[in-house]
mmCIF file of C-alpha atoms in Angstrom:
data_model
loop_
_atom_site.group_PDB
_atom_site.id
_atom_site.type_symbol
_atom_site.label_atom_id
_atom_site.label_comp_id
_atom_site.label_asym_id
_atom_site.label_seq_id
_atom_site.Cartn_x
_atom_site.Cartn_y
_atom_site.Cartn_z
ATOM 1 C CA MET A 6 13.324 -19.350 -13.843
ATOM 2 C CA ALA A 7 13.700 -16.675 -11.228
ATOM 3 C CA ALA A 8 12.865 -17.519 -7.626
ATOM 4 C CA ASP A 9 9.915 -15.180 -7.170
ATOM 5 C CA ALA A 10 6.115 -14.997 -7.474
ATOM 6 C CA ARG A 11 6.295 -15.921 -11.164
ATOM 7 C CA GLN A 12 6.915 -19.464 -9.974
ATOM 8 C CA LEU A 13 3.546 -19.420 -8.197
ATOM 9 C CA ASP A 14 1.872 -18.260 -11.398
ATOM 10 C CA ALA A 15 3.614 -20.989 -13.401
ATOM 11 C CA LEU A 16 2.626 -23.615 -10.824
ATOM 12 C CA PHE A 17 -0.964 -22.351 -10.935
ATOM 13 C CA GLU A 18 -1.007 -22.764 -14.724
ATOM 14 C CA THR A 19 0.269 -26.339 -14.313
ATOM 15 C CA ILE A 20 -2.477 -27.004 -11.761
ATOM 16 C CA ILE A 21 -5.097 -25.606 -14.171
ATOM 17 C CA SER A 22 -3.794 -27.848 -16.949
ATOM 18 C CA ARG A 23 -4.013 -30.931 -14.732
ATOM 19 C CA LYS A 24 -7.221 -30.352 -12.795
ATOM 20 C CA ALA A 25 -9.417 -32.045 -15.418
ATOM 21 C CA GLY A 26 -7.027 -34.972 -15.770
ATOM 22 C CA ASP A 27 -7.439 -38.552 -14.620
ATOM 23 C CA PRO A 28 -7.575 -38.682 -10.805
ATOM 24 C CA ALA A 29 -5.936 -42.114 -10.982
ATOM 25 C CA SER A 30 -2.788 -40.635 -12.512
ATOM 26 C CA SER A 31 -2.786 -36.992 -11.338
ATOM 27 C CA TYR A 32 -2.646 -35.945 -7.698
ATOM 28 C CA THR A 33 -3.916 -32.502 -8.677
ATOM 29 C CA ALA A 34 -6.912 -34.007 -10.509
ATOM 30 C CA LYS A 35 -7.597 -36.255 -7.512
ATOM 31 C CA LEU A 36 -7.668 -33.259 -5.161
ATOM 32 C CA VAL A 37 -9.915 -31.219 -7.446
ATOM 33 C CA ALA A 38 -12.251 -34.201 -7.962
ATOM 34 C CA GLY A 39 -12.727 -34.230 -4.179
ATOM 35 C CA GLY A 40 -14.028 -30.677 -4.338
ATOM 36 C CA ALA A 41 -13.493 -27.860 -1.886
ATOM 37 C CA PRO A 42 -13.784 -30.124 1.196
ATOM 38 C CA LEU A 43 -10.817 -32.285 0.172
ATOM 39 C CA CYS A 44 -8.757 -29.353 -1.105
ATOM 40 C CA ALA A 45 -9.396 -27.347 2.066
ATOM 41 C CA ARG A 46 -8.632 -30.318 4.327
ATOM 42 C CA LYS A 47 -5.323 -30.941 2.558
ATOM 43 C CA LEU A 48 -4.453 -27.238 2.818
ATOM 44 C CA GLY A 49 -5.178 -27.385 6.544
ATOM 45 C CA GLU A 50 -2.991 -30.470 6.963
ATOM 46 C CA GLU A 51 -0.148 -28.734 5.170
ATOM 47 C CA ALA A 52 -0.609 -25.631 7.324
ATOM 48 C CA VAL A 53 -0.240 -27.759 10.462
ATOM 49 C CA GLU A 54 2.835 -29.495 9.030
ATOM 50 C CA THR A 55 4.320 -26.077 8.234
ATOM 51 C CA ILE A 56 3.721 -24.937 11.807
ATOM 52 C CA VAL A 57 5.319 -28.104 13.200
ATOM 53 C CA ALA A 58 8.339 -27.605 10.934
ATOM 54 C CA ALA A 59 8.656 -23.976 12.052
ATOM 55 C CA LEU A 60 8.581 -24.966 15.699
ATOM 56 C CA SER A 61 11.049 -27.815 15.205
ATOM 57 C CA GLY A 62 13.764 -25.409 14.130
ATOM 58 C CA ASP A 63 14.518 -27.502 11.015
ATOM 59 C CA ARG A 64 14.990 -24.870 8.334
ATOM 60 C CA GLN A 65 14.900 -27.273 5.374
ATOM 61 C CA SER A 66 11.739 -28.899 6.700
ATOM 62 C CA LEU A 67 10.099 -25.481 6.943
ATOM 63 C CA VAL A 68 11.091 -24.670 3.360
ATOM 64 C CA SER A 69 9.752 -28.012 2.112
ATOM 65 C CA GLU A 70 6.476 -27.794 4.028
ATOM 66 C CA SER A 71 6.024 -24.192 2.885
ATOM 67 C CA ALA A 72 6.277 -25.352 -0.730
ATOM 68 C CA ASP A 73 3.634 -28.018 -0.022
ATOM 69 C CA LEU A 74 1.435 -25.395 1.628
ATOM 70 C CA LEU A 75 1.647 -23.058 -1.357
ATOM 71 C CA TYR A 76 0.860 -25.882 -3.793
ATOM 72 C CA HIS A 77 -2.242 -26.904 -1.845
ATOM 73 C CA TRP A 78 -3.316 -23.250 -1.516
ATOM 74 C CA LEU A 79 -3.111 -22.874 -5.292
ATOM 75 C CA VAL A 80 -5.078 -26.103 -5.815
ATOM 76 C CA LEU A 81 -7.848 -24.767 -3.580
ATOM 77 C CA LEU A 82 -7.906 -21.485 -5.505
ATOM 78 C CA ALA A 83 -8.069 -23.391 -8.798
ATOM 79 C CA GLU A 84 -10.881 -25.595 -7.532
ATOM 80 C CA ARG A 85 -12.855 -22.503 -6.500
ATOM 81 C CA GLY A 86 -12.113 -20.702 -9.794
ATOM 82 C CA ILE A 87 -10.035 -17.947 -8.218
ATOM 83 C CA GLU A 88 -6.914 -16.633 -9.925
ATOM 84 C CA PRO A 89 -3.890 -15.857 -7.730
ATOM 85 C CA ALA A 90 -4.035 -12.344 -9.220
ATOM 86 C CA ALA A 91 -7.160 -11.720 -7.126
ATOM 87 C CA VAL A 92 -5.141 -12.438 -3.985
ATOM 88 C CA TYR A 93 -2.256 -10.303 -5.243
ATOM 89 C CA ALA A 94 -4.718 -7.442 -5.828
ATOM 90 C CA GLU A 95 -6.067 -7.784 -2.292
ATOM 91 C CA LEU A 96 -2.527 -7.671 -0.910
ATOM 92 C CA GLU A 97 -1.835 -4.588 -2.993
ATOM 93 C CA ARG A 98 -5.034 -2.961 -1.689
ATOM 94 C CA ARG A 99 -3.796 -3.529 1.861
ATOM 95 C CA GLU A 100 -0.250 -2.315 1.198
ATOM 96 C CA GLY A 101 0.916 0.468 3.448
ATOM 97 C CA ARG A 102 -1.921 -0.067 5.877
ATOM 98 C CA SER A 103 -1.461 -1.219 9.440
ATOM 99 C CA GLY A 104 -2.469 -4.846 9.885
ATOM 100 C CA ILE A 105 -4.269 -3.870 13.077
ATOM 101 C CA ASP A 106 -6.257 -1.170 11.257
ATOM 102 C CA GLU A 107 -7.018 -3.459 8.326
ATOM 103 C CA LYS A 108 -8.305 -6.227 10.585
ATOM 104 C CA ALA A 109 -10.429 -3.747 12.567
ATOM 105 C CA SER A 110 -12.021 -2.508 9.325
ATOM 106 C CA ARG A 111 -13.337 -6.033 8.655
ATOM 107 C CA GLY A 112 -15.156 -6.169 11.997
ATOM 108 C CA ALA A 113 -14.704 -8.342 15.055
ATOM 109 C CA GLY A 114 -13.951 -12.025 14.601
ATOM 110 C CA GLN A 115 -12.774 -11.859 10.990
#
């Protein structure tokens, strides 16, 4: 398999196939059974661990924590019933636009 966004789509499909599984034997099912609060909390924890890895200067740690972060992000999307394609479409909509301009168009504090 190529090392690109197709891997995220394949991982998302695996998450979808496991989300209704037995929480006692599937970490994905356990996360989804906890609902959005558990999924979001785990995503936040992984985000902090990714930041710590980035600041530590340990490249492999950053790669590993980034993979964990992406997995937990996809679990949260799956739990909320959102396909990654919706996020890809939003990124495409923003393409070629200044990040400063895009943020300003959403209003203060967003």
